[in-house]
């Protein structure tokens, strides 16, 4: 569990990066023009206030104030609510409220505001009645006053529909899926988009259901990207175009979920369903539950576009605890407040007890290994789970400098060479697992993060070229300590040279990337402030990392059975607040004209990283509209595709 609660309602990590970049996302709201009055610390200011979401009893809002006077080294922004609004959470500042009067002051890393520069912060609030916007703001005592106006929303950014009542959310939504062929944006071309050169970014379509990015992304087994709409219980997916390009793909709205969870457990299941559970922050909940329910389980079925509830956790506190898939696709999970661990069975949607760890450890990242065991790493404990005995072993202690005391260890990433990259604070470490689940393993110090930037709760993914891409920020959101960077960075760790090198940022006006997942075509998708972006890594996978197709046979029921090697990939990743491991095969077909058709894969024989040359199986179905003929069939896992197409006729 985090030790700070200055968090936005919808996209916590995204907003930390937006704030660090010095930009604010303001989609609509009131604008207060420049003042002509003077004050000792500010001689003029302009303020903008916008409500980003409103669910009837609460809301999220953003404030941006431009300093039109001399540079300042600290700031205080004040206003008075016209109604009974109460600030319940605020980020990038410290808040105090007395009645309707609100005072927000800077934190250690954002007090300096140059002439013409803007400060920004956001908050969640509650209210009853009407949610009328404030009419006046002050910066260091100077009134930013003028007539209040409410600008109309841009035609390119649809206004999200009101969120349903929290207490009446249905456990089994009846919404129908939008058709993937419905009016795409942009309009698909009859010829494939040329691939962007290695080492460059290309924009993905703006998510029309949020007016910005789709964050916290997961790769569904049909090649589409699952994400959120305007809030965390609204869902969308990005469907690639007819040539398999995500930059020309289409966002499709999906059914809403019973829960809206922030910082939760997430995994794909062997039958292709999506598992989400716990949640450090619960923003929406089904009838009979509450915001204190950090123990629920919800499951999304992409075939029927429906959500259902699973059994809640055994020990009451799934929250944002470590979790990992076992070989059979069951989910191994810890409990936030105890050393107990438990296993979720997707076939029965129920839990069973597993062995307890030697001690409780929160904020840890978990990764499965090719032998089926699970390594759990954090600043407060290092353990390894043996599924054959359901027991945990204490590992060799991590270097004391790899994390900033008893705080988040950030993501842990299993590399292609079998080692594990661990990041915390502004240091890294490399753990080499022992040959058996009971082996202690060894540690080595890794390189420092560039320019002393911080990796508290950063997200990473192992790229198809063998490197690891991750984001870092100038200042730690936990300790407020700052490095020398001017803002956030995106970097790559190269295990072959044991070095970390910053790479270019996409030209996003509203914040740097904070989430990363591998796409089946070898690219990496990230979510930034205003939209998603697609990165093409420099370099190619080693042939020994590639999955290979052995045979494809009909199951006689419209599905096909695939055999091959290394179908679950050879790398993985995990963190307590967000998990998107891709240890399952994505099947796609190519015709002679270059058109790409994704199948829907399921029934995976293994959902842990593969041993070299390991034989594995999966089933898949084809879209009903696919024309009969001969195609080249490929398999991709963790962004790495099979080298040659397998001739497939149906």
Coordinates of C-alpha atoms in Angstrom, one line a residue:
X1 CA 0.0 0.0 0.0
X2 CA 1.3 3.4 -0.8
X3 CA 2.1 5.9 1.9
X4 CA 0.7 9.0 0.2
X5 CA -2.7 9.7 -1.1
X6 CA -2.3 12.7 -3.3
X7 CA -3.8 10.7 -6.2
X8 CA -6.2 11.4 -9.1
X9 CA -9.3 9.2 -9.4
X10 CA -8.7 7.8 -12.8
X11 CA -5.1 7.4 -13.8
X12 CA -2.7 7.9 -10.8
X13 CA 0.6 7.1 -12.5
X14 CA -0.2 9.0 -15.6
X15 CA -1.0 12.2 -13.7
X16 CA 2.2 12.0 -11.7
X17 CA 4.1 12.1 -15.0
X18 CA 1.9 14.8 -16.4
X19 CA 2.6 17.0 -13.4
X20 CA 6.4 16.3 -13.6
X21 CA 6.4 17.4 -17.2
X22 CA 5.0 20.8 -16.2
X23 CA 1.8 20.3 -18.3
X24 CA -1.8 20.1 -17.3
X25 CA -4.7 18.4 -19.1
X26 CA -7.7 20.8 -19.1
X27 CA -10.5 19.6 -21.3
X28 CA -13.2 22.0 -20.4
X29 CA -14.3 24.3 -17.6
X30 CA -14.2 27.9 -16.5
X31 CA -11.4 30.3 -17.4
X32 CA -10.5 33.3 -15.1
X33 CA -8.6 36.0 -17.0
X34 CA -5.6 38.0 -15.9
X35 CA -5.8 40.3 -12.9
X36 CA -4.4 43.8 -12.9
X37 CA -4.1 44.1 -9.1
X38 CA -0.6 43.6 -7.5
X39 CA 0.8 41.8 -4.6
X40 CA 4.2 41.3 -3.1
X41 CA 4.7 37.8 -4.5
X42 CA 2.6 37.9 -7.7
X43 CA 1.6 40.9 -9.8
X44 CA -0.9 39.1 -12.1
X45 CA -2.3 35.7 -12.8
X46 CA -4.6 33.7 -15.0
X47 CA -6.4 30.6 -13.7
X48 CA -8.2 27.7 -15.3
X49 CA -10.5 25.3 -13.5
X50 CA -12.1 22.2 -15.2
X51 CA -14.1 19.3 -14.0
X52 CA -12.7 16.2 -15.7
X53 CA -15.4 13.8 -14.4
X54 CA -18.6 13.9 -12.4
X55 CA -20.4 10.9 -11.1
X56 CA -23.3 12.6 -9.3
X57 CA -21.9 12.6 -5.7
X58 CA -18.3 13.3 -6.5
X59 CA -16.0 14.7 -9.1
X60 CA -12.5 15.1 -10.3
X61 CA -11.1 18.6 -11.2
X62 CA -7.9 20.2 -12.5
X63 CA -6.5 23.7 -11.7
X64 CA -3.9 25.5 -13.6
X65 CA -2.6 29.0 -12.7
X66 CA -0.3 31.0 -14.9
X67 CA 2.1 33.4 -13.2
X68 CA 2.0 36.7 -15.1
X69 CA 4.3 38.5 -12.6
X70 CA 7.8 38.1 -11.3
X71 CA 9.2 34.6 -10.7
X72 CA 8.1 33.0 -7.4
X73 CA 9.8 30.3 -5.3
X74 CA 6.6 29.2 -3.5
X75 CA 2.9 29.5 -4.0
X76 CA -0.5 29.4 -2.4
X77 CA -3.7 29.2 -4.4
X78 CA -7.0 29.9 -2.7
X79 CA -10.7 29.9 -3.7
X80 CA -14.1 29.5 -2.2
X81 CA -16.6 26.9 -3.4
X82 CA -20.1 28.3 -4.2
X83 CA -21.7 25.0 -3.0
X84 CA -20.9 22.4 -0.4
X85 CA -18.1 20.8 -2.3
X86 CA -15.3 19.1 -0.2
X87 CA -11.8 18.2 -1.5
X88 CA -11.2 14.5 -0.6
X89 CA -7.9 13.9 -2.4
X90 CA -5.4 16.3 -4.0
X91 CA -2.1 15.7 -5.8
X92 CA 0.9 17.9 -6.6
X93 CA 0.1 20.1 -3.6
X94 CA -1.0 20.3 0.1
X95 CA -4.6 21.1 0.8
X96 CA -6.5 22.6 3.7
X97 CA -10.2 23.4 3.7
X98 CA -12.3 25.4 6.2
X99 CA -16.0 25.4 5.3
X100 CA -16.1 26.4 1.6
X101 CA -12.7 28.1 1.7
X102 CA -9.8 26.0 0.1
X103 CA -6.1 26.7 0.4
X104 CA -3.5 24.7 -1.7
X105 CA 0.2 25.2 -1.2
X106 CA 3.1 23.8 -3.2
X107 CA 5.1 20.8 -2.3
X108 CA 8.9 20.7 -2.3
X109 CA 9.5 20.0 -5.9
X110 CA 7.0 22.4 -7.6
X111 CA 7.3 25.7 -5.7
X112 CA 9.2 27.6 -8.3
X113 CA 7.1 29.2 -11.1
X114 CA 8.8 31.4 -13.6
X115 CA 7.2 34.4 -15.3
X116 CA 4.7 33.1 -17.8
X117 CA 4.9 29.6 -16.5
X118 CA 2.0 27.7 -15.0
X119 CA 1.5 25.7 -11.8
X120 CA -1.0 22.9 -11.8
X121 CA -2.7 20.4 -9.5
X122 CA -5.7 18.2 -9.5
X123 CA -8.1 16.8 -6.9
X124 CA -11.1 14.6 -6.2
X125 CA -14.1 16.1 -4.4
X126 CA -17.5 15.2 -3.1
X127 CA -20.8 17.2 -3.2
X128 CA -24.6 17.1 -3.1
X129 CA -26.9 19.3 -5.0
X130 CA -25.2 21.2 -7.8
X131 CA -21.4 21.2 -8.5
X132 CA -21.0 24.9 -9.5
X133 CA -17.5 26.0 -10.4
X134 CA -15.7 28.6 -8.3
X135 CA -15.7 32.1 -9.7
X136 CA -12.4 33.5 -8.3
X137 CA -8.9 32.3 -7.6
X138 CA -6.0 34.0 -5.8
X139 CA -2.3 33.3 -6.3
X140 CA -0.2 34.4 -3.3
X141 CA -3.0 36.8 -2.3
X142 CA -3.4 38.3 -5.8
X143 CA -6.9 38.0 -7.2
X144 CA -7.1 36.4 -10.7
X145 CA -10.4 38.1 -11.5
X146 CA -12.6 38.6 -14.5
X147 CA -15.9 37.5 -15.9
X148 CA -16.3 33.7 -15.7
X149 CA -16.8 31.9 -19.0
X150 CA -17.4 28.3 -19.8
X151 CA -15.7 27.3 -23.1
X152 CA -17.4 24.7 -25.2
X153 CA -15.8 21.4 -25.5
X154 CA -13.7 20.7 -28.6
X155 CA -15.6 18.9 -31.3
X156 CA -12.8 16.3 -31.5
X157 CA -13.2 15.4 -27.8
X158 CA -16.6 13.9 -27.0
X159 CA -18.1 14.6 -23.6
X160 CA -18.1 11.4 -21.6
X161 CA -21.6 10.2 -20.5
X162 CA -22.3 10.5 -16.8
X163 CA -21.1 7.7 -14.7
X164 CA -23.7 5.5 -13.1
X165 CA -24.4 5.6 -9.4
X166 CA -21.7 3.9 -7.4
X167 CA -24.2 2.0 -5.3
X168 CA -26.3 0.7 -8.3
X169 CA -23.6 -0.6 -10.6
X170 CA -24.7 -3.9 -12.0
X171 CA -22.5 -6.9 -11.4
X172 CA -23.6 -8.2 -14.9
X173 CA -23.7 -5.3 -17.3
X174 CA -25.9 -5.7 -20.3
X175 CA -24.2 -3.3 -22.6
X176 CA -23.6 -4.5 -26.1
X177 CA -20.1 -4.3 -27.6
X178 CA -19.6 -1.7 -30.4
X179 CA -18.8 -3.3 -33.7
X180 CA -15.1 -3.3 -34.5
X181 CA -16.0 -2.2 -38.0
X182 CA -17.9 0.9 -36.9
X183 CA -16.6 4.2 -38.2
X184 CA -13.0 4.0 -37.4
X185 CA -10.8 7.0 -36.7
X186 CA -8.8 7.5 -38.7
X187 CA -10.3 5.9 -41.8
X188 CA -8.3 2.8 -42.7
X189 CA -6.1 3.0 -45.8
X190 CA -6.3 0.5 -48.6
X191 CA -2.5 0.2 -48.4
X192 CA -0.5 -0.5 -45.2
X193 CA 1.1 2.4 -43.3
X194 CA 4.8 2.3 -43.7
X195 CA 6.5 1.2 -40.5
X196 CA 8.0 4.0 -38.5
X197 CA 11.8 3.8 -38.5
X198 CA 13.5 2.2 -35.4
X199 CA 14.0 4.5 -32.6
X200 CA 11.0 6.7 -33.3
X201 CA 7.5 7.3 -32.0
X202 CA 4.2 7.4 -33.9
X203 CA 0.9 8.6 -32.6
X204 CA -2.0 6.2 -31.9
X205 CA -5.6 7.4 -32.2
X206 CA -7.0 9.4 -29.3
X207 CA -9.3 7.4 -27.2
X208 CA -12.7 9.1 -28.0
X209 CA -14.2 7.8 -24.7
X210 CA -11.8 9.7 -22.5
X211 CA -10.6 12.4 -25.0
X212 CA -7.0 11.3 -24.4
X213 CA -5.1 8.1 -23.9
X214 CA -6.1 4.6 -23.0
X215 CA -4.0 3.9 -19.9
X216 CA -3.2 0.7 -18.0
X217 CA -3.2 -1.4 -21.1
X218 CA -3.6 -5.2 -21.4
X219 CA -3.1 -7.3 -24.5
X220 CA -6.2 -9.5 -25.2
X221 CA -5.7 -12.8 -26.9
X222 CA -7.3 -11.6 -30.1
X223 CA -4.6 -8.9 -30.5
X224 CA -6.7 -6.0 -29.3
X225 CA -5.6 -3.7 -26.5
X226 CA -7.9 -3.5 -23.4
X227 CA -7.9 -0.2 -21.6
X228 CA -10.2 2.3 -19.8
X229 CA -12.6 4.9 -21.1
X230 CA -13.5 8.1 -19.1
X231 CA -13.0 6.3 -15.7
X232 CA -11.8 3.1 -14.3
X233 CA -15.1 1.1 -14.6
X234 CA -15.6 2.2 -18.2
X235 CA -13.7 0.0 -20.7
X236 CA -12.5 0.2 -24.3
X237 CA -10.2 -1.7 -26.6
X238 CA -8.0 -0.6 -29.5
X239 CA -8.4 -2.9 -32.6
X240 CA -5.6 -2.8 -35.1
X241 CA -6.4 -2.0 -38.8
X242 CA -6.5 -4.5 -41.6
X243 CA -2.7 -4.5 -41.9
X244 CA -2.2 -5.1 -38.2
X245 CA -1.2 -1.4 -37.5
X246 CA -2.2 0.0 -34.1
X247 CA -1.4 3.6 -35.2
X248 CA -4.4 3.3 -37.6
X249 CA -6.5 1.3 -35.3
X250 CA -10.0 1.9 -33.9
X251 CA -11.2 2.3 -30.3
X252 CA -14.3 0.3 -29.5
X253 CA -16.4 0.9 -26.4
X254 CA -17.0 -2.2 -24.1
X255 CA -19.3 -3.0 -21.2
X256 CA -18.8 -1.3 -17.9
X257 CA -17.5 -3.3 -15.0
X258 CA -18.9 -3.7 -11.4
X259 CA -15.8 -2.3 -9.8
X260 CA -13.7 0.7 -10.8
X261 CA -10.2 -0.1 -9.4
X262 CA -7.0 1.8 -9.1
X263 CA -3.7 0.0 -8.3
X264 CA -5.0 -3.6 -8.6
X265 CA -4.1 -7.1 -9.6
X266 CA -4.5 -7.9 -13.3
X267 CA -3.9 -11.0 -15.3
X268 CA -5.0 -12.8 -18.5
X269 CA -6.5 -16.3 -17.9
X270 CA -6.0 -19.5 -19.9
X271 CA -9.5 -19.2 -21.5
X272 CA -8.8 -15.6 -22.7
X273 CA -10.7 -13.9 -19.9
X274 CA -9.3 -10.9 -18.0
X275 CA -8.9 -11.0 -14.2
X276 CA -8.9 -7.9 -12.1
X277 CA -9.0 -7.9 -8.3
X278 CA -8.4 -6.0 -5.1
X279 CA -7.5 -2.4 -5.7
X280 CA -5.7 0.0 -3.4
X281 CA -8.4 2.5 -4.5
X282 CA -12.0 1.6 -5.2
X283 CA -13.9 4.2 -7.1
X284 CA -16.9 2.2 -8.2
X285 CA -18.5 -0.9 -6.7
X286 CA -21.4 -3.2 -7.1
X287 CA -24.6 -3.0 -5.0
X288 CA -23.9 -4.2 -1.5
X289 CA -20.2 -3.3 -1.6
X290 CA -18.4 -0.1 -0.7
X291 CA -15.2 1.9 -1.3
X292 CA -13.6 -0.1 1.5
X293 CA -14.0 -3.4 -0.4
X294 CA -10.4 -4.1 -1.4
X295 CA -11.0 -7.8 -1.8
X296 CA -13.3 -8.2 -4.8
X297 CA -12.7 -10.1 -8.0
X298 CA -14.1 -9.2 -11.4
X299 CA -13.7 -11.1 -14.7
X300 CA -14.2 -9.9 -18.3
X301 CA -15.2 -12.2 -21.0
X302 CA -14.2 -10.7 -24.4
X303 CA -16.3 -13.2 -26.4
X304 CA -19.6 -12.1 -24.7
X305 CA -18.5 -8.6 -23.7
X306 CA -19.7 -9.2 -20.1
X307 CA -18.3 -8.9 -16.6
X308 CA -18.9 -11.3 -13.8
X309 CA -17.8 -11.5 -10.2
X310 CA -15.5 -14.2 -8.7
X311 CA -15.1 -15.2 -5.1
X312 CA -13.5 -12.5 -3.0
X313 CA -10.1 -13.2 -1.5
X314 CA -9.7 -15.4 1.5
X315 CA -8.0 -13.0 3.8
X316 CA -9.7 -9.7 3.2
X317 CA -7.0 -7.5 1.7
X318 CA -6.1 -8.3 -1.9
X319 CA -5.6 -4.5 -2.5
X320 CA -2.4 -3.9 -4.6
X321 CA -0.6 -7.0 -3.4
X322 CA 1.9 -9.0 -5.4
X323 CA 0.5 -11.6 -7.8
X324 CA 1.6 -13.9 -10.6
X325 CA 0.2 -16.5 -12.9
X326 CA 1.2 -20.1 -12.3
X327 CA 1.8 -22.6 -15.1
X328 CA -1.8 -23.7 -15.3
X329 CA -3.0 -20.1 -15.4
X330 CA -4.2 -19.9 -11.7
X331 CA -3.3 -16.7 -10.0
X332 CA -1.1 -16.8 -6.9
X333 CA -1.6 -13.8 -4.6
X334 CA -0.5 -12.4 -1.3
X335 CA -2.5 -10.5 1.3
X336 CA -1.8 -6.8 2.1
X337 CA -1.8 -7.3 5.9
X338 CA -0.5 -10.8 6.5
X339 CA 2.0 -13.4 5.3
X340 CA -0.8 -15.6 4.0
X341 CA -0.9 -16.4 0.3
X342 CA -3.7 -17.8 -1.8
X343 CA -4.5 -19.2 -5.3
X344 CA -7.4 -18.2 -7.6
X345 CA -8.8 -21.0 -9.8
X346 CA -10.2 -19.6 -13.0
X347 CA -12.2 -22.7 -13.8
X348 CA -14.2 -22.4 -10.6
X349 CA -13.7 -18.7 -9.9
X350 CA -12.8 -19.6 -6.3
X351 CA -9.8 -19.3 -4.0
X352 CA -7.8 -21.9 -2.0
X353 CA -5.1 -21.4 0.6
X354 CA -1.4 -21.6 -0.3
X355 CA 1.6 -21.7 1.9
X356 CA 2.4 -18.6 4.0
X357 CA 5.6 -16.6 3.4
X358 CA 8.2 -16.3 6.1
X359 CA 7.0 -12.8 6.6
X360 CA 4.5 -10.3 5.1
X361 CA 5.9 -8.0 2.4
X362 CA 3.9 -5.2 0.7
X363 CA 4.7 -3.3 -2.4
X364 CA 6.6 -6.2 -4.0
X365 CA 6.9 -7.2 -7.6
X366 CA 6.3 -10.9 -8.6
X367 CA 7.6 -12.7 -11.7
X368 CA 7.1 -16.4 -12.6
X369 CA 10.1 -18.4 -13.8
X370 CA 10.3 -21.1 -16.4
X371 CA 10.3 -23.8 -13.8
X372 CA 6.9 -22.6 -12.6
X373 CA 8.1 -21.0 -9.4
X374 CA 7.5 -17.4 -8.5
X375 CA 10.0 -14.8 -7.3
X376 CA 8.7 -12.0 -5.0
X377 CA 11.0 -9.0 -4.5
X378 CA 10.7 -5.9 -2.4
X379 CA 12.7 -3.8 -0.1
X380 CA 11.1 -5.6 2.9
X381 CA 11.6 -9.2 1.8
X382 CA 12.8 -11.5 -1.0
X383 CA 11.1 -14.9 -1.4
X384 CA 10.4 -17.7 -3.9
X385 CA 7.4 -19.9 -4.1
X386 CA 7.6 -23.6 -5.0
X387 CA 4.2 -24.7 -6.5
X388 CA 5.0 -28.4 -6.1
X389 CA 5.2 -28.1 -2.3
X390 CA 3.2 -24.8 -1.9
X391 CA 6.1 -23.4 0.2
X392 CA 8.1 -20.2 0.3
X393 CA 11.9 -19.8 0.6
X394 CA 13.7 -16.7 1.8
X395 CA 16.2 -15.6 -0.8
X396 CA 19.6 -13.9 -0.5
X397 CA 19.1 -10.3 0.8
X398 CA 19.0 -7.6 -1.8
X399 CA 21.7 -4.8 -1.8
X400 CA 20.7 -2.2 0.7
X401 CA 20.9 0.6 -1.9
X402 CA 18.5 -0.8 -4.5
X403 CA 15.4 0.7 -2.9
X404 CA 14.8 3.8 -0.7
X405 CA 14.1 2.0 2.5
X406 CA 10.8 0.2 3.0
X407 CA 9.1 1.7 -0.1
X408 CA 8.0 0.4 -3.4
X409 CA 10.5 -1.7 -5.3
X410 CA 8.9 -0.7 -8.6
X411 CA 8.6 -3.2 -11.3
X412 CA 10.7 -6.4 -11.5
X413 CA 11.5 -7.7 -15.0
X414 CA 12.6 -11.2 -16.0
X415 CA 15.3 -10.8 -18.7
X416 CA 16.0 -13.1 -21.6
X417 CA 19.2 -14.3 -19.9
X418 CA 17.2 -15.5 -16.8
X419 CA 18.2 -12.7 -14.5
X420 CA 15.7 -10.2 -13.0
X421 CA 16.0 -6.5 -13.1
X422 CA 14.8 -4.7 -10.0
X423 CA 14.4 -1.0 -9.6
X424 CA 13.7 1.2 -6.6
X425 CA 14.3 4.9 -5.7
X426 CA 17.1 5.9 -8.2
X427 CA 19.1 2.6 -8.1
X428 CA 18.8 -0.8 -9.7
X429 CA 19.9 -4.3 -8.8
X430 CA 20.1 -7.6 -10.7
X431 CA 19.0 -10.8 -9.1
X432 CA 20.1 -14.2 -10.5
X433 CA 17.7 -17.0 -9.3
X434 CA 19.2 -20.2 -8.1
X435 CA 18.8 -23.5 -10.0
X436 CA 16.0 -24.7 -7.7
X437 CA 13.1 -23.0 -5.9
X438 CA 14.9 -23.5 -2.6
X439 CA 18.2 -21.9 -3.8
X440 CA 19.1 -18.5 -2.4
X441 CA 20.3 -17.0 -5.6
X442 CA 22.7 -14.0 -5.9
X443 CA 22.5 -10.2 -6.3
X444 CA 24.6 -7.7 -8.2
X445 CA 24.3 -3.9 -8.1
X446 CA 22.9 -2.4 -11.3
X447 CA 23.5 1.0 -12.9
X448 CA 22.0 4.1 -11.4
X449 CA 19.1 5.8 -13.1
X450 CA 20.0 8.6 -15.5
X451 CA 20.4 12.1 -13.9
X452 CA 19.3 10.7 -10.5
X453 CA 15.7 10.3 -11.6
X454 CA 13.3 8.2 -9.6
X455 CA 11.5 5.0 -10.3
X456 CA 8.8 5.0 -7.6
X457 CA 6.0 2.9 -9.1
X458 CA 7.3 3.1 -12.6
X459 CA 6.2 0.6 -15.2
X460 CA 8.4 -1.3 -17.6
X461 CA 8.3 -3.9 -20.3
X462 CA 11.0 -6.2 -21.8
X463 CA 11.3 -5.1 -25.4
X464 CA 11.7 -7.6 -28.3
X465 CA 15.3 -6.5 -28.7
X466 CA 16.2 -7.7 -25.2
X467 CA 16.3 -4.3 -23.6
X468 CA 13.9 -3.0 -20.9
X469 CA 12.0 0.2 -21.5
X470 CA 10.9 2.2 -18.4
X471 CA 10.0 5.7 -17.3
X472 CA 11.4 7.8 -14.5
X473 CA 10.6 11.2 -13.0
X474 CA 12.7 14.0 -11.7
X475 CA 11.4 13.9 -8.2
X476 CA 10.3 11.0 -5.9
X477 CA 6.6 11.2 -5.2
X478 CA 7.3 9.4 -1.9
X479 CA 10.2 11.4 -0.5
X480 CA 10.1 14.5 -2.7
X481 CA 13.9 14.1 -3.3
X482 CA 14.9 15.3 -6.8
X483 CA 17.5 14.4 -9.4
X484 CA 19.1 16.7 -11.9
X485 CA 16.8 16.0 -14.9
X486 CA 14.6 18.8 -16.2
X487 CA 11.6 16.5 -16.2
X488 CA 10.5 12.9 -16.8
X489 CA 12.7 10.5 -18.8
X490 CA 12.1 7.3 -20.8
X491 CA 15.1 5.0 -20.7
X492 CA 16.3 1.6 -21.8
X493 CA 18.3 -0.9 -19.7
X494 CA 20.7 -3.0 -21.8
X495 CA 21.5 -6.2 -20.0
X496 CA 24.4 -6.9 -22.5
X497 CA 26.3 -3.8 -21.4
X498 CA 24.7 -3.2 -17.9
X499 CA 23.9 0.4 -18.9
X500 CA 20.8 2.6 -18.9
X501 CA 20.4 5.1 -21.7
X502 CA 17.6 7.7 -22.1
X503 CA 15.7 7.6 -25.4
X504 CA 13.6 10.3 -27.1
X505 CA 10.2 11.3 -25.7
X506 CA 7.2 11.4 -28.0
X507 CA 6.0 14.9 -28.9
X508 CA 3.1 14.8 -26.5
X509 CA 2.0 18.2 -25.2
X510 CA 0.5 16.9 -22.0
X511 CA 3.0 14.6 -20.4
X512 CA 5.5 11.8 -20.9
X513 CA 4.7 8.1 -21.3
X514 CA 4.1 6.1 -18.1
X515 CA 2.8 2.7 -19.3
X516 CA 4.3 0.3 -21.7
X517 CA 3.2 -3.0 -23.3
X518 CA 4.6 -5.1 -26.1
X519 CA 2.5 -5.3 -29.3
X520 CA 2.4 -8.5 -31.3
X521 CA 4.1 -6.8 -34.2
X522 CA 7.3 -6.0 -32.2
X523 CA 6.4 -2.4 -31.3
X524 CA 5.8 -1.0 -27.9
X525 CA 2.7 1.0 -26.9
X526 CA 2.8 3.7 -24.2
X527 CA 0.2 6.0 -22.7
X528 CA 1.2 9.6 -22.4
X529 CA -0.7 12.8 -21.4
X530 CA -2.9 13.3 -24.4
X531 CA -2.9 10.0 -26.3
X532 CA -1.1 6.7 -26.8
X533 CA 2.1 6.5 -28.6
X534 CA 3.9 3.6 -30.4
X535 CA 7.7 3.1 -30.1
X536 CA 9.7 1.0 -32.6
X537 CA 12.7 -0.4 -30.8
X538 CA 16.2 -0.4 -32.3
X539 CA 17.3 -4.0 -33.0
X540 CA 15.7 -7.3 -33.5
X541 CA 15.0 -10.4 -31.3
X542 CA 17.5 -13.2 -31.3
X543 CA 16.2 -16.2 -33.2
X544 CA 16.6 -18.3 -30.1
X545 CA 13.9 -16.2 -28.4
X546 CA 11.3 -16.7 -31.1
X547 CA 8.3 -19.0 -30.8
X548 CA 7.9 -21.6 -33.5
X549 CA 4.8 -23.3 -35.0
X550 CA 5.0 -27.1 -35.2
X551 CA 1.5 -28.1 -36.4
X552 CA -2.0 -26.9 -36.7
X553 CA -5.0 -29.3 -36.7
X554 CA -8.7 -28.9 -36.6
X555 CA -10.6 -29.6 -33.4
X556 CA -13.7 -30.4 -35.4
X557 CA -15.7 -27.7 -33.6
X558 CA -14.6 -24.6 -35.5
X559 CA -11.5 -24.2 -33.4
X560 CA -7.9 -25.2 -34.2
X561 CA -5.2 -26.8 -32.1
X562 CA -1.7 -25.3 -32.3
X563 CA 1.5 -27.0 -31.2
X564 CA 4.9 -25.3 -31.1
X565 CA 7.8 -24.2 -29.0
X566 CA 8.2 -21.2 -26.7
X567 CA 4.6 -20.2 -27.2
X568 CA 4.5 -18.4 -23.8
X569 CA 7.6 -16.3 -24.4
X570 CA 10.8 -16.2 -22.3
X571 CA 10.4 -13.0 -20.3
X572 CA 7.9 -11.5 -17.9
X573 CA 7.2 -8.5 -15.7
X574 CA 5.3 -7.6 -12.6
X575 CA 4.6 -4.9 -10.0
X576 CA 2.1 -4.5 -7.2
X577 CA 0.1 -1.6 -8.8
X578 CA -0.1 -2.9 -12.4
X579 CA 0.6 -6.2 -14.0
X580 CA 0.5 -6.9 -17.8
X581 CA 2.6 -10.0 -18.4
X582 CA 2.2 -11.5 -21.9
X583 CA 3.0 -15.1 -21.4
X584 CA 0.5 -16.5 -23.9
X585 CA 0.6 -16.8 -27.7
X586 CA -1.1 -14.4 -30.1
X587 CA -2.0 -16.0 -33.4
X588 CA -2.3 -14.0 -36.6
X589 CA -2.6 -14.7 -40.4
X590 CA -1.2 -12.8 -43.4
X591 CA -2.5 -13.0 -46.9
X592 CA -0.5 -12.3 -50.1
X593 CA -1.7 -8.7 -50.1
X594 CA -0.3 -8.1 -46.6
X595 CA -3.6 -8.0 -44.8
X596 CA -3.3 -9.2 -41.1
X597 CA -6.1 -11.1 -39.4
X598 CA -5.9 -11.9 -35.7
X599 CA -7.3 -15.1 -34.3
X600 CA -8.5 -15.5 -30.8
X601 CA -6.3 -17.8 -28.8
X602 CA -7.1 -19.7 -25.6
X603 CA -6.6 -23.0 -23.7
X604 CA -2.9 -22.2 -23.1
X605 CA -0.9 -25.2 -21.9
X606 CA 1.5 -22.9 -20.0
X607 CA 1.3 -19.3 -18.7
X608 CA 4.8 -18.9 -17.4
X609 CA 7.9 -18.1 -19.3
X610 CA 9.1 -21.0 -21.5
X611 CA 12.3 -22.9 -21.2
X612 CA 14.4 -22.9 -24.4
X613 CA 12.8 -25.2 -26.9
X614 CA 9.9 -26.1 -24.6
X615 CA 6.9 -27.7 -26.4
X616 CA 3.6 -26.0 -25.7
X617 CA 0.0 -25.9 -27.1
X618 CA -2.9 -23.6 -27.5
X619 CA -6.2 -23.4 -29.3
X620 CA -7.6 -20.6 -31.5
X621 CA -10.6 -19.6 -33.5
X622 CA -10.9 -17.4 -36.6
X623 CA -13.2 -14.5 -37.3
X624 CA -16.4 -15.7 -39.0
X625 CA -15.9 -13.2 -41.9
X626 CA -12.5 -14.5 -42.9
X627 CA -12.4 -15.7 -46.5
X628 CA -11.4 -19.3 -47.0
X629 CA -8.0 -19.8 -48.5
X630 CA -4.3 -20.3 -47.8
X631 CA -2.5 -17.9 -45.3
X632 CA 0.8 -17.6 -43.6
X633 CA 0.2 -18.2 -39.9
X634 CA 2.5 -16.6 -37.2
X635 CA 2.6 -16.7 -33.4
X636 CA 3.8 -13.8 -31.3
X637 CA 4.6 -13.8 -27.6
X638 CA 6.0 -10.9 -25.5
X639 CA 6.2 -9.0 -28.8
X640 CA 8.4 -11.6 -30.5
X641 CA 7.0 -13.3 -33.6
X642 CA 7.9 -16.7 -35.1
X643 CA 10.5 -16.3 -37.9
X644 CA 8.7 -17.9 -40.8
X645 CA 5.0 -18.2 -41.7
X646 CA 3.4 -21.6 -41.3
X647 CA 1.2 -22.4 -44.4
X648 CA -2.4 -22.7 -43.2
X649 CA -5.4 -23.5 -45.3
X650 CA -9.0 -23.6 -44.2

